[in-house]
Coordinates of C-alpha atoms in Angstrom, one line a residue:
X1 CA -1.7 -46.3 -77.6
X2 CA -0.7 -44.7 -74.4
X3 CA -0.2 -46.9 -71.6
X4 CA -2.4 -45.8 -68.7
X5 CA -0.6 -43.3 -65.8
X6 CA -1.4 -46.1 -62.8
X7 CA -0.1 -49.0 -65.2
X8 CA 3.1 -46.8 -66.1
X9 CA 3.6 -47.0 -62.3
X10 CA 3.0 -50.8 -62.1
X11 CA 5.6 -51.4 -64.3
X12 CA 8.0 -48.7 -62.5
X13 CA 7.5 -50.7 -59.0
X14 CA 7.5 -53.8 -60.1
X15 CA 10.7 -53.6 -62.6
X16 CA 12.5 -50.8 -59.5
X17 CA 11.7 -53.7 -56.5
X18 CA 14.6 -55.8 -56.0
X19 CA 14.2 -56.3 -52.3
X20 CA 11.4 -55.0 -49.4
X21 CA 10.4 -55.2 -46.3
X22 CA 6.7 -54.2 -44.6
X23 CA 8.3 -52.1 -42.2
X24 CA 10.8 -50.2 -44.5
X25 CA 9.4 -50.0 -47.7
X26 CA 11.9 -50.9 -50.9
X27 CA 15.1 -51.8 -49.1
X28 CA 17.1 -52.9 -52.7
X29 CA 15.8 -51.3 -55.9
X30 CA 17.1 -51.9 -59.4
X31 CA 19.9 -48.9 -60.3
X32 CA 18.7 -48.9 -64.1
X33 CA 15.5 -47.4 -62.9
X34 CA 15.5 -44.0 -61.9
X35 CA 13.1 -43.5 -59.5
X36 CA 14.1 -39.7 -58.6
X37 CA 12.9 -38.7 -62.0
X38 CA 10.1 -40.9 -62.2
X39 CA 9.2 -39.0 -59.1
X40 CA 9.3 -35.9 -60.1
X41 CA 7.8 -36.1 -63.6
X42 CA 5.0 -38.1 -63.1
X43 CA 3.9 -38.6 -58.8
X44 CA 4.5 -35.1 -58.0
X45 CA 2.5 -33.7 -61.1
X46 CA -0.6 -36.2 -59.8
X47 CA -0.6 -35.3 -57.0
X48 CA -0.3 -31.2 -57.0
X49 CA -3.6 -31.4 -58.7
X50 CA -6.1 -29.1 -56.8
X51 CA -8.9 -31.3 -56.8
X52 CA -8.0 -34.2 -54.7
X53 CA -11.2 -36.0 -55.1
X54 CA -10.5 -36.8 -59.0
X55 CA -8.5 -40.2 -60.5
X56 CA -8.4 -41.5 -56.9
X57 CA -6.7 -45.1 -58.4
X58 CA -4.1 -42.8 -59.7
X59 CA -3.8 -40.6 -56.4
X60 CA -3.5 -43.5 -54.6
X61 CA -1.2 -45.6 -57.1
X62 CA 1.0 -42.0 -56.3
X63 CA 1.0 -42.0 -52.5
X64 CA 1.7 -45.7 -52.6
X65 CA 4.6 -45.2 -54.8
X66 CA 5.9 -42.2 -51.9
X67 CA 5.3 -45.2 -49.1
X68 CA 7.5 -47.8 -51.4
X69 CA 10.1 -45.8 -52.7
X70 CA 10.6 -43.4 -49.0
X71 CA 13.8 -44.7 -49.1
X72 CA 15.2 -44.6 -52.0
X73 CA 13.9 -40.6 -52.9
X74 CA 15.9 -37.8 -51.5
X75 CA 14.6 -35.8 -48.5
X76 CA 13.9 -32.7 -50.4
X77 CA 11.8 -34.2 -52.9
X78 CA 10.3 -36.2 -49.8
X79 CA 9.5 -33.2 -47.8
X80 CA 7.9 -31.2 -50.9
X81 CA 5.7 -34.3 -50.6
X82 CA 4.4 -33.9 -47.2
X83 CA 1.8 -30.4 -47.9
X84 CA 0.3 -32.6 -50.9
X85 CA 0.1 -35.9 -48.7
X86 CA -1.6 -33.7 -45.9
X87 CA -4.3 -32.2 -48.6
X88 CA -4.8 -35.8 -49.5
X89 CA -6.3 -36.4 -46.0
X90 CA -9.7 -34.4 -47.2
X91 CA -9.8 -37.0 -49.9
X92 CA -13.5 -38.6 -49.9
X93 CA -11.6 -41.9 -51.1
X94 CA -11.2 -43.7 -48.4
X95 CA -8.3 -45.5 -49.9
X96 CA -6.8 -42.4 -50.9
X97 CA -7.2 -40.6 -47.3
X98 CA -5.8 -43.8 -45.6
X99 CA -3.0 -44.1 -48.0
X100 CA -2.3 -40.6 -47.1
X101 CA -2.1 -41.0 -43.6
X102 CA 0.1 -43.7 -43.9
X103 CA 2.5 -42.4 -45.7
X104 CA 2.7 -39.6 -43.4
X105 CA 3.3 -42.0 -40.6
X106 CA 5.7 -43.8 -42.0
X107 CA 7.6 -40.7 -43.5
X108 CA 7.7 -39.2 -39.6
X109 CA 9.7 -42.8 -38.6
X110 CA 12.3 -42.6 -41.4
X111 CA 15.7 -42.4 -40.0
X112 CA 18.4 -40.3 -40.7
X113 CA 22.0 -39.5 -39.5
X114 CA 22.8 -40.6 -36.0
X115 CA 19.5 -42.5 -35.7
X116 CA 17.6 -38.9 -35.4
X117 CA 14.6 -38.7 -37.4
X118 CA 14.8 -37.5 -40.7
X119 CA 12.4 -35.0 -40.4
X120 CA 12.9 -32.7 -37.6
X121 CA 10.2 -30.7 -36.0
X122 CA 11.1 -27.4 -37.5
X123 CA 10.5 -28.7 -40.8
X124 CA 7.5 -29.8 -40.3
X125 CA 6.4 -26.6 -38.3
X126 CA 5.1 -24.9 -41.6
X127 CA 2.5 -27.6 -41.7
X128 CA 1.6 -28.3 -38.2
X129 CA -1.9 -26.6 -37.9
X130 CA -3.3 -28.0 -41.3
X131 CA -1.7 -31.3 -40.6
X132 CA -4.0 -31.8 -36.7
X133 CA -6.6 -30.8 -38.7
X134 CA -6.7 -32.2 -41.4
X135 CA -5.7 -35.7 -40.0
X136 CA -8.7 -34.9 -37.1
X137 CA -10.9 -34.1 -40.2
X138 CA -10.1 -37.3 -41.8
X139 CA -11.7 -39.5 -38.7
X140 CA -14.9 -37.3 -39.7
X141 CA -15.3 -39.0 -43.2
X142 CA -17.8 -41.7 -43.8
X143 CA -15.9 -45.4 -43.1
X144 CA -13.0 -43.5 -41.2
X145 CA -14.5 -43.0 -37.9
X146 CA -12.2 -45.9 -36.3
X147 CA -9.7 -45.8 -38.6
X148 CA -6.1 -47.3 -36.9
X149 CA -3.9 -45.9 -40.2
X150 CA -5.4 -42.1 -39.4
X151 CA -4.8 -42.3 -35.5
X152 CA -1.6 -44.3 -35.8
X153 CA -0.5 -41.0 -38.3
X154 CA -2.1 -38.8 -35.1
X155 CA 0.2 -40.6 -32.8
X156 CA 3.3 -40.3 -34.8
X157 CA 2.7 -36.5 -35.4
X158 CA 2.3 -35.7 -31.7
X159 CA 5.6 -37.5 -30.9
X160 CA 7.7 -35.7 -34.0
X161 CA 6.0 -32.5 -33.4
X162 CA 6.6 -32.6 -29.8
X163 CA 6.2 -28.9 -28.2
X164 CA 5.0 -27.8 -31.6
X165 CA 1.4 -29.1 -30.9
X166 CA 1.1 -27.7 -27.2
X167 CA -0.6 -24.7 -28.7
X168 CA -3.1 -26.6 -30.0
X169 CA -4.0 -29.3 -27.4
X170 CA -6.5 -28.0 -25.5
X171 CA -8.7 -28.5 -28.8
X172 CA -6.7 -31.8 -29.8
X173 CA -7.5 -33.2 -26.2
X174 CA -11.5 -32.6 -26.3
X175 CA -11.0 -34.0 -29.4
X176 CA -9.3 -37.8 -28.3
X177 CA -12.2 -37.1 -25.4
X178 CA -14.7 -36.9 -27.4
X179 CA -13.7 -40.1 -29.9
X180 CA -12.6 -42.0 -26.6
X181 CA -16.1 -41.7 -25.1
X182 CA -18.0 -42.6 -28.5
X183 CA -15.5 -45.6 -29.0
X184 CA -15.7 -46.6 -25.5
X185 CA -19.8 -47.6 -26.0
X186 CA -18.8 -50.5 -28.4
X187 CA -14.7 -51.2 -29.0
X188 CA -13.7 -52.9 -31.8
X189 CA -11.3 -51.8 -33.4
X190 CA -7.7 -52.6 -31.1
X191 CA -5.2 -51.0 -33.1
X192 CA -7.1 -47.8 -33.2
X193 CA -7.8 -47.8 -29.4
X194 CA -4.3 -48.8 -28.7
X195 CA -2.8 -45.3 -30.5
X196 CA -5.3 -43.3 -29.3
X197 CA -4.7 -43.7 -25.7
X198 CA -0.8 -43.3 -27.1
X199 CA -1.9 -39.8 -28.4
X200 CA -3.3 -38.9 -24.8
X201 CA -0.4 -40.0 -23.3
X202 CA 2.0 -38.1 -25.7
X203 CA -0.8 -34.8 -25.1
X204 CA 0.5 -35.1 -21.4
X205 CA 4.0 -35.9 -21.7
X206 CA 4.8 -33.4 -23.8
X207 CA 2.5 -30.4 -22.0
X208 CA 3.4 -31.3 -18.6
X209 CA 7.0 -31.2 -19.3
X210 CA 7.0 -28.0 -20.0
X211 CA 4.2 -26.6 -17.5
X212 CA 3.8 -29.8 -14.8
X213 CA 0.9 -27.5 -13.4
X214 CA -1.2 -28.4 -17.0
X215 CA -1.9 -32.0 -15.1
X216 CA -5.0 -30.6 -13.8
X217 CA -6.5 -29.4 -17.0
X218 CA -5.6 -33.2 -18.5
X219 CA -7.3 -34.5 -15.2
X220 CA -10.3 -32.1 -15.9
X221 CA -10.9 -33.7 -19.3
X222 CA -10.2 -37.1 -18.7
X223 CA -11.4 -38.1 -15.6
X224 CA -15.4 -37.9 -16.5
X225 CA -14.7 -40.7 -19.4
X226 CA -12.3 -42.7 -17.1
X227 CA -15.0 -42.7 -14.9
X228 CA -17.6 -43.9 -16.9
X229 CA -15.3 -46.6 -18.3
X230 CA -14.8 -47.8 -14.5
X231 CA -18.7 -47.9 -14.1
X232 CA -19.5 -49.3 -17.1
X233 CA -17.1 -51.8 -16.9
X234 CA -15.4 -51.6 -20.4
X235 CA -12.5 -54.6 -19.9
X236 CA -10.8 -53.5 -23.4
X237 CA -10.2 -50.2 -22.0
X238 CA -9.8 -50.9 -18.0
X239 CA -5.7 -51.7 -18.4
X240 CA -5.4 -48.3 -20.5
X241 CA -7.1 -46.1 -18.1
X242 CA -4.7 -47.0 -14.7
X243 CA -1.8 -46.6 -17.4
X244 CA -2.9 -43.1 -18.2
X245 CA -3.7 -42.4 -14.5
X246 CA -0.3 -43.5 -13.4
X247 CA 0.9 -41.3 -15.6
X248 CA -0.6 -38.2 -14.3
X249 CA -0.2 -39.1 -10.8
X250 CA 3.4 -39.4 -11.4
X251 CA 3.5 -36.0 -13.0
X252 CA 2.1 -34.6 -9.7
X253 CA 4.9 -33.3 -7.4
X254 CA 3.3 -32.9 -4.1
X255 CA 0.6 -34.8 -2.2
X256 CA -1.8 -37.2 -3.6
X257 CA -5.1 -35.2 -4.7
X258 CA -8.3 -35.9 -3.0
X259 CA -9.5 -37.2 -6.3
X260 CA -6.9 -40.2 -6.4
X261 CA -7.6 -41.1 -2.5
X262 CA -11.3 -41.2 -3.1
X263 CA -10.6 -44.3 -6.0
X264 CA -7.3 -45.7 -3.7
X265 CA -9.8 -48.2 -1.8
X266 CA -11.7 -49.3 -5.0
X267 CA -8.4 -50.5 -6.5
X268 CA -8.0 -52.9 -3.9
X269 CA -11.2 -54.3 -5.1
X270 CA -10.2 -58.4 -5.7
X271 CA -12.4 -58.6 -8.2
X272 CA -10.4 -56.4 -10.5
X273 CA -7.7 -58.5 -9.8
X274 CA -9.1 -61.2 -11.2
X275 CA -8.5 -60.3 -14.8
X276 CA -4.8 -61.1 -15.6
X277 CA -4.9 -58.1 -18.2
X278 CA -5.4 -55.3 -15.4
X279 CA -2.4 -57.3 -13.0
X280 CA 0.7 -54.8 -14.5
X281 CA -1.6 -51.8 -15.1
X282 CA -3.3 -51.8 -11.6
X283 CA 0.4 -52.6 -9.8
X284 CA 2.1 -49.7 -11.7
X285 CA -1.1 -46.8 -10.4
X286 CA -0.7 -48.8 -6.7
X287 CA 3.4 -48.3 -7.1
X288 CA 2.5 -44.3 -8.1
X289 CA -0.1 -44.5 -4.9
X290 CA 3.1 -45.0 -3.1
X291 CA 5.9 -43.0 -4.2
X292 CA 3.5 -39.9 -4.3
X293 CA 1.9 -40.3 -1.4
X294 CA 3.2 -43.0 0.8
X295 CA 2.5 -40.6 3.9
X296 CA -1.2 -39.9 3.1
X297 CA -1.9 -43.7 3.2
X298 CA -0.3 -44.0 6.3
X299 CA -2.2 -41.2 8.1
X300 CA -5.4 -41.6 6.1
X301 CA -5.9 -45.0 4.8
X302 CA -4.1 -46.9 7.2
X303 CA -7.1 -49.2 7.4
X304 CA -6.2 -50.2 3.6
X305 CA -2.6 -51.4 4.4
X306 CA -4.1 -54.8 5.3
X307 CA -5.9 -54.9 1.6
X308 CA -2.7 -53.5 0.0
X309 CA -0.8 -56.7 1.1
X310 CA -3.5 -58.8 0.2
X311 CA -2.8 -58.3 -3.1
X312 CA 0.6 -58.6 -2.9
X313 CA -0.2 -62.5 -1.3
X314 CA -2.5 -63.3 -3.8
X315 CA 0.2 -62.1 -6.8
X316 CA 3.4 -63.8 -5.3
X317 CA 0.9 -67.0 -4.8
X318 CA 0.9 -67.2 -9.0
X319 CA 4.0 -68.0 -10.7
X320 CA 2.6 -66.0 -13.8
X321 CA 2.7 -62.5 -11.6
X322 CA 5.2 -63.2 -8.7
X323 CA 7.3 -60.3 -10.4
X324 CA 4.2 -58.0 -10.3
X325 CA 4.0 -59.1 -6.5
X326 CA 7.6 -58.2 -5.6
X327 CA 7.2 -54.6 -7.8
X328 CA 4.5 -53.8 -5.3
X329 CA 6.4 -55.0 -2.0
X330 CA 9.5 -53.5 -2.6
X331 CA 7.2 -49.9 -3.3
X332 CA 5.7 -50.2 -0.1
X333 CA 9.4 -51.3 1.8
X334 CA 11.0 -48.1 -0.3
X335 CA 8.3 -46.0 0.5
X336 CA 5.9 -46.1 3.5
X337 CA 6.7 -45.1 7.0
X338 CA 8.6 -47.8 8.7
X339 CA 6.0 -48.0 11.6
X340 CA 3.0 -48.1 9.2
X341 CA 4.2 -51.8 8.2
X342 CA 5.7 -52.7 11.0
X343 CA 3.3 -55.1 12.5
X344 CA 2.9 -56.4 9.0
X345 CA 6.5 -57.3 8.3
X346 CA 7.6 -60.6 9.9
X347 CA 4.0 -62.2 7.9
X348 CA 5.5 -60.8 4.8
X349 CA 8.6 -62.9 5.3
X350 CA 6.9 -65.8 6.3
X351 CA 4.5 -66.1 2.9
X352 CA 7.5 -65.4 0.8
X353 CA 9.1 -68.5 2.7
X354 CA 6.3 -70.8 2.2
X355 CA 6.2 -70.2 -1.5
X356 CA 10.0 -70.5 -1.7
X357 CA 9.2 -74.0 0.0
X358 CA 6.2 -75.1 -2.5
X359 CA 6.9 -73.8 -5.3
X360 CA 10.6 -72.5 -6.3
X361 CA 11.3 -70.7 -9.5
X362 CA 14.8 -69.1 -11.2
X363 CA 12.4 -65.8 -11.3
X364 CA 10.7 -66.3 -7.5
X365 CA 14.2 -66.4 -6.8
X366 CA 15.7 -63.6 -8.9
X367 CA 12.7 -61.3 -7.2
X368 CA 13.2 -62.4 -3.6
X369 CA 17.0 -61.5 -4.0
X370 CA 16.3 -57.8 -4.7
X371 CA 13.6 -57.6 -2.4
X372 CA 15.7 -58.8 1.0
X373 CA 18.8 -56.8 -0.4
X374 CA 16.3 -53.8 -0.4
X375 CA 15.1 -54.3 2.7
X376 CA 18.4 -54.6 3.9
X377 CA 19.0 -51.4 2.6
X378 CA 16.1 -49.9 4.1
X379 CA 15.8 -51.3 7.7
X380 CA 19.4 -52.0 8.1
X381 CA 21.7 -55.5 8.1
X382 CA 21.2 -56.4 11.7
X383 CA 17.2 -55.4 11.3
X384 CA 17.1 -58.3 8.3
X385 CA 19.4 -61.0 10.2
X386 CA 17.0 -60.5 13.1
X387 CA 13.8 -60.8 11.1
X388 CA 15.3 -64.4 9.5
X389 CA 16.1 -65.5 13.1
X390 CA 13.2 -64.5 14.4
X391 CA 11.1 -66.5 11.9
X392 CA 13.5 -69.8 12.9
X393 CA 16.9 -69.9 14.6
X394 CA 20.3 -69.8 12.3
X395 CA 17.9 -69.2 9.6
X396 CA 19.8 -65.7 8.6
X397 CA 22.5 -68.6 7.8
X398 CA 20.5 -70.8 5.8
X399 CA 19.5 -67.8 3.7
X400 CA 23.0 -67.0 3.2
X401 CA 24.3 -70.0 2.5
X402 CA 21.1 -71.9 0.3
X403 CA 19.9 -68.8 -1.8
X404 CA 22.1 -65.7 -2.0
X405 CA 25.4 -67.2 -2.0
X406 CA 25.2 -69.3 -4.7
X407 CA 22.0 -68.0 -6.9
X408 CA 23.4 -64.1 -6.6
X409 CA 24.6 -64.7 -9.9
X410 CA 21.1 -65.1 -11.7
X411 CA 20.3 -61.4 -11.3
X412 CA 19.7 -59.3 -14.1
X413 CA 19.2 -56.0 -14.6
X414 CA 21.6 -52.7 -13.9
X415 CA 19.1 -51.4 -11.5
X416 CA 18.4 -54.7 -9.5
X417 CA 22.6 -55.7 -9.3
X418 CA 22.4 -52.3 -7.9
X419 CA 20.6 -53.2 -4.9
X420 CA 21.9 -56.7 -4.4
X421 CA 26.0 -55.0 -4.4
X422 CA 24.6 -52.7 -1.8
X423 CA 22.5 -54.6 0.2
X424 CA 25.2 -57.1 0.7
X425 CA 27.7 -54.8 1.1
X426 CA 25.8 -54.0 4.5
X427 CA 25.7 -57.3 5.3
X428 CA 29.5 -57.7 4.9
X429 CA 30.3 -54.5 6.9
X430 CA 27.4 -53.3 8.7
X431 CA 26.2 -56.4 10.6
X432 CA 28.3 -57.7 13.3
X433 CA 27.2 -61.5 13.8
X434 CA 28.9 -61.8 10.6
X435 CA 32.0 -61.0 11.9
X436 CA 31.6 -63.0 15.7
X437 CA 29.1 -65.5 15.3
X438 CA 29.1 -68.5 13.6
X439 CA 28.1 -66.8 10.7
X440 CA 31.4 -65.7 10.3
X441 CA 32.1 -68.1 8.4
X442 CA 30.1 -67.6 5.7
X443 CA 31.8 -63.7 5.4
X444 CA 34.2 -64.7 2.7
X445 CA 31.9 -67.3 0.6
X446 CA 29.3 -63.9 0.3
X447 CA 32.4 -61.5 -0.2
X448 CA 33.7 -64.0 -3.1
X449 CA 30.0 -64.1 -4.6
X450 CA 29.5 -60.0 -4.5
X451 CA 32.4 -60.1 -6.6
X452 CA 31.1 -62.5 -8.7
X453 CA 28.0 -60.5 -9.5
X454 CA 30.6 -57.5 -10.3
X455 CA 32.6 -59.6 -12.5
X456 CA 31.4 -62.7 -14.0
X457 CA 28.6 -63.6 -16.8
X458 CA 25.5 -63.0 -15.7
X459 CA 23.8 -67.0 -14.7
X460 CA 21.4 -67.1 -16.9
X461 CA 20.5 -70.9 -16.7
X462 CA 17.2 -71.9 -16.3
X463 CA 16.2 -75.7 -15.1
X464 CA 14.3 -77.8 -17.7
X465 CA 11.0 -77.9 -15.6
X466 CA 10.7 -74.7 -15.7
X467 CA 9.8 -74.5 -19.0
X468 CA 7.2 -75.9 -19.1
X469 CA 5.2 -74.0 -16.5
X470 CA 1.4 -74.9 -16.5
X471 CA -0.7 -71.6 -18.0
X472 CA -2.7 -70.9 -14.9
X473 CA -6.3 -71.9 -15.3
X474 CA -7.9 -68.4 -16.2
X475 CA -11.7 -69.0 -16.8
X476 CA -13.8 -67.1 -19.6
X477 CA -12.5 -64.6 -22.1
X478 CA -9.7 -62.3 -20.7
X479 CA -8.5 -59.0 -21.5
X480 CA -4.6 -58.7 -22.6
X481 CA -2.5 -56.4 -21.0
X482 CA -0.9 -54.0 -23.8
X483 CA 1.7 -51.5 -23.0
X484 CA 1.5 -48.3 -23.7
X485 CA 4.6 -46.8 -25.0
X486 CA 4.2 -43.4 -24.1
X487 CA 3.1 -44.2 -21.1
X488 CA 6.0 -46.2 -19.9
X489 CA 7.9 -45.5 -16.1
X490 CA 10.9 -44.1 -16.1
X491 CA 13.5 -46.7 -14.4
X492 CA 13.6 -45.8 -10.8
X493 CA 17.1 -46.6 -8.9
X494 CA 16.2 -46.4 -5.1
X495 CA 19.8 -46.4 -4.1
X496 CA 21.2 -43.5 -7.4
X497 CA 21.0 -41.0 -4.4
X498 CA 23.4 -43.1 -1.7
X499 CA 25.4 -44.8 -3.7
X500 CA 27.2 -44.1 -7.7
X501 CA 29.6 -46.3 -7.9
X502 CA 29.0 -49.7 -5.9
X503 CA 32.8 -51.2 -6.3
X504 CA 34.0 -48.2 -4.7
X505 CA 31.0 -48.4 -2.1
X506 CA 32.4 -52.1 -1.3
X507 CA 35.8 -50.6 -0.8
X508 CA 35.6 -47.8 1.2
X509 CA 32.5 -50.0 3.4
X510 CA 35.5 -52.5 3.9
X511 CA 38.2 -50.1 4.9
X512 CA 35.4 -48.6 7.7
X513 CA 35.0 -52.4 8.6
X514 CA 38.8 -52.6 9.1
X515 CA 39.3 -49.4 10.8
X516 CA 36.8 -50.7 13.6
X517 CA 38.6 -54.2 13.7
X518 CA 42.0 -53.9 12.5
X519 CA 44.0 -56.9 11.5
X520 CA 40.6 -59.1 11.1
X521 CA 39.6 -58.2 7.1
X522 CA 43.1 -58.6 5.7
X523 CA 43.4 -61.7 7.1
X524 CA 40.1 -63.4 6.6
X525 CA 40.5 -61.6 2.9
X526 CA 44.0 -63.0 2.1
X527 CA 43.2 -66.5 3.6
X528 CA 39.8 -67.5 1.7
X529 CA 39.3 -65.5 -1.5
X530 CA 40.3 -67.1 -4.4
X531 CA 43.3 -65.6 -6.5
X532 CA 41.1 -63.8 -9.2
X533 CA 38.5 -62.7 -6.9
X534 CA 41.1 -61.0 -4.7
X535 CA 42.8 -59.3 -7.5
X536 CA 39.5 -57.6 -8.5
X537 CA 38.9 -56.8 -4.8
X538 CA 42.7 -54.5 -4.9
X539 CA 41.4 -52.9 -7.9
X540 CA 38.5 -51.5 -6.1
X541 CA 40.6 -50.5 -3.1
X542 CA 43.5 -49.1 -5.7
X543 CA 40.3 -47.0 -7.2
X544 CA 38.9 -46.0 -4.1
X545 CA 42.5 -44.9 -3.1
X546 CA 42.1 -46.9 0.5
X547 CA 43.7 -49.7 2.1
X548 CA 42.2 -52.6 4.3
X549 CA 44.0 -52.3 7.6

């Protein structure tokens, strides 16, 4: 007696398995079985078979086998595969059709040579059109309207495919239009949701790189359903919709549309602030508000400024969202006209000072750093001693000497030590009590620490309380925040445009210092720093090719 086709391949997987993970299939198989051959004369055979409604155990036992054994089966054989997994889609089965689409999915995140993808584009240009439409097709059959395995294989397509599907995405975006407005009356299904606003966000990404003007036509189609998620309230999808819309803003290159302004007040609504999941989300759109059309606020929402810190007081008041806080403040220091938040700025200090007096945390303090070395940067060194002095006398001192000199080190982040090397750099060389007050004698301690930030570990210590940080009372059920991928912001350096290099900055910023005061910086240089600090300071003037005079 014959032993049954699936059972033939029971025995196959279980005897080839020696070692595998969820996320990468067989990882170790057993070299006595060859899996190549068993491949070819018996999965392939199955599944070529023109009707793919017939032996659907086997058909799936097949596809299964593909998803197991994806690493172990050369790419050729994998990729004459692909047209017979994509025919599989129309399979009634829904086993067979979610098999299918998961096989696909996890066939477009194989890995080959230098980390690229396997499968490239081109070879997978052949199948494109039947591959949307089938895999569309497939949300169309009954118990597959919501299914996360066929939209997950939707997501993964788009992002291989890449230019490859902008022919076909003004159909593919009424389609995600369509399913987001039915799915919108009733989610529940997360997973699916989740890569479905990740396929809109690929749609855009990859249409508006190549024609930035197709924003509008994304805008045209979205912005109805957006809009009836906002009225309706939909809290599952809320966090996704100011993701997507952050990400067509920030595709925009001129002036804010009229459409954006008319919902800019409505975002300052505290009540949508109240759910923790829409904090990063609504913080990221306000951030795209203000880099796209800092000057429009100014001149035509200038009444909203007050509301706009509002929100930045009630975030930095939580120790959960402080960092979303500081995100929004240092957008609106980069960004708006200085006189716009002028009469606003010595309030700002003050509230960050309180809660530096209440309530003190490594990342309150990590935050803050950035934020004054950015304002520095901004307004100017004298402008930020000033503002501490005016708050308090001597307090510009207490600053230096309690919080940047000796917590400098707990900075992380390229970007952020960016900012603090700059930022103090003007407050070594471009603010002159430092040099005839009695603040001069803290010049050397914050020279030794900027050098410290270039050159030593990054601090990294954390005290023991703060590990155990209360979870902030947050009444009712609350939305989480999930990020979308393919939405994500591109890191933004607000000092890439002055400054490359910030050891060279420091060293030609002291020579200019010299130059104005010669005799003054070598000495107070040779007298104070420390041995190693000084030796890393000469290699930054060797590399600059100046001298301190």
């Amino acid at each position: 007696m014959l032993i049954p086709c699936y059972a033939a391949i029971y025995l196959v997987t279980s005897l080839a398995s020696k070692a595998q993970t969820q996320k990468h299939g067989i990882t170790q198989a057993n070299e006595l079985v060859n899996l190549t051959e068993f491949f070819v004369n018996h999965i392939l055979p199955d599944l070529k078979s023109a009707n793919v409604n017939e032996f659907p155990v086997l058909k799936a036992d097949g596809i299964k086998y593909i998803m197991i054994f994806r690493n172990q089966v050369p790419k050729e054989h994998l990729l004459v595969s692909i047209p017979l997994l994509i025919n599989h889609l129309q399979a009634e089965s829904i086993v067979v059709h979610t098999y299918a689409a998961h096989a696909l999915e996890r066939l477009f995140t194989m890995r080959g040579p230098n980390n690229a993808t396997l499968f490239t584009a081109a070879e997978i240009a052949p199948f494109v059109e039947i591959l949307l439409t089938n895999l569309f097709k497939a949300l169309t059959l009954p118990g597959s309207s919501e299914n996360e395995y066929i939209m997950k294989a939707i997501m993964r397509s788009f992002s291989l495919l890449q230019e490859a599907i902008i022919p076909y995405i003004p159909t593919l975006i009424s389609q995600l239009t369509q399913k987001l407005l039915a799915v919108s009356k009733n989610p529940s299904k997360p997973h699916f949701n989740h890569y479905m606003f990740e396929a809109i966000c690929l749609s855009i990404r990859i249409t508006c790189k190549a024609n930035p003007a197709a924003v509008v036509n994304f805008e045209e189609a979205l912005f109805l359903v957006f809009t009836e998620i906002l009225q309706n309230d939909v809290q599952e999808f809320i966090p996704y919709v100011f993701q997507v819309m952050s990400l067509l803003l920030e595709t925009h290159k001129n002036d804010i549309p009229s459409s954006y302004m008319a919902l800019f007040p409505h975002l300052l609504q505290p009540v949508l602030w109240e759910r923790t999941g829409n904090i990063p989300a609504l913080v990221r759109l306000l951030q795209a508000f203000l880099e796209r059309g800092s000057n429009t606020i100014a001149s035509a929402a200038a009444d909203k400024i007050p509301g706009l810190l509002g929100v930045f007081q009630k975030l930095i008041a939580s120790k959960a969202n402080d960092h979303q806080g500081f995100y929004l403040l240092n957008s609106i220091i980069e960004h708006m006209p200085p006189e716009s938040v002028d009469q606003y700025r010595k309030q700002i200090f003050i509230l960050l000072f309180q809660r530096l007096q209440n309530s003190k945390t490594t990342k309150f303090i990590k935050s803050f750093l950035v934020f004054i070395n950015l304002y520095c940067i901004k307004y100017g060194a004298l402008a930020l001693q000033e503002i501490f002095d005016g708050i308090q006398p001597k307090m510009f001192g207490m600053v230096l000497e309690k919080i940047i000199i000796p917590e400098i080190q707990k900075v992380s982040g390229n970007v952020e030590k960016k900012i603090c090397a700059v930022g103090i750099t003007k407050l070594l060389t471009e603010c002159p009590p430092m040099m005839d007050t009695e603040y001069t004698k803290l010049w050397t301690p914050l020279l030794q620490s900027l050098i410290g930030l270039f050159e030593l570990p990054e601090d990294d210590t954390i005290p023991d309380e703060e590990h155990f940080i209360d979870i902030e009372d947050t009444p009712g059920y609350q939305t989480a925040f999930s990020q979308l991928a393919f939405a994500g912001k591109k890191e933004h350096d607000p000092v890439g445009q002055m400054v490359n290099n910030p050891k060279i900055h420091l060293a030609q910023s002291l020579h200019k210092l010299s130059t104005a005061c010669p005799g003054r910086v070598p000495s107070m240089v040779s007298t104070s720093l420390n041995a190693e600090a000084l030796q890393y300071l000469q290699g930054y003037l060797q590399a600059a090719s100046v001298t301190l005079l």
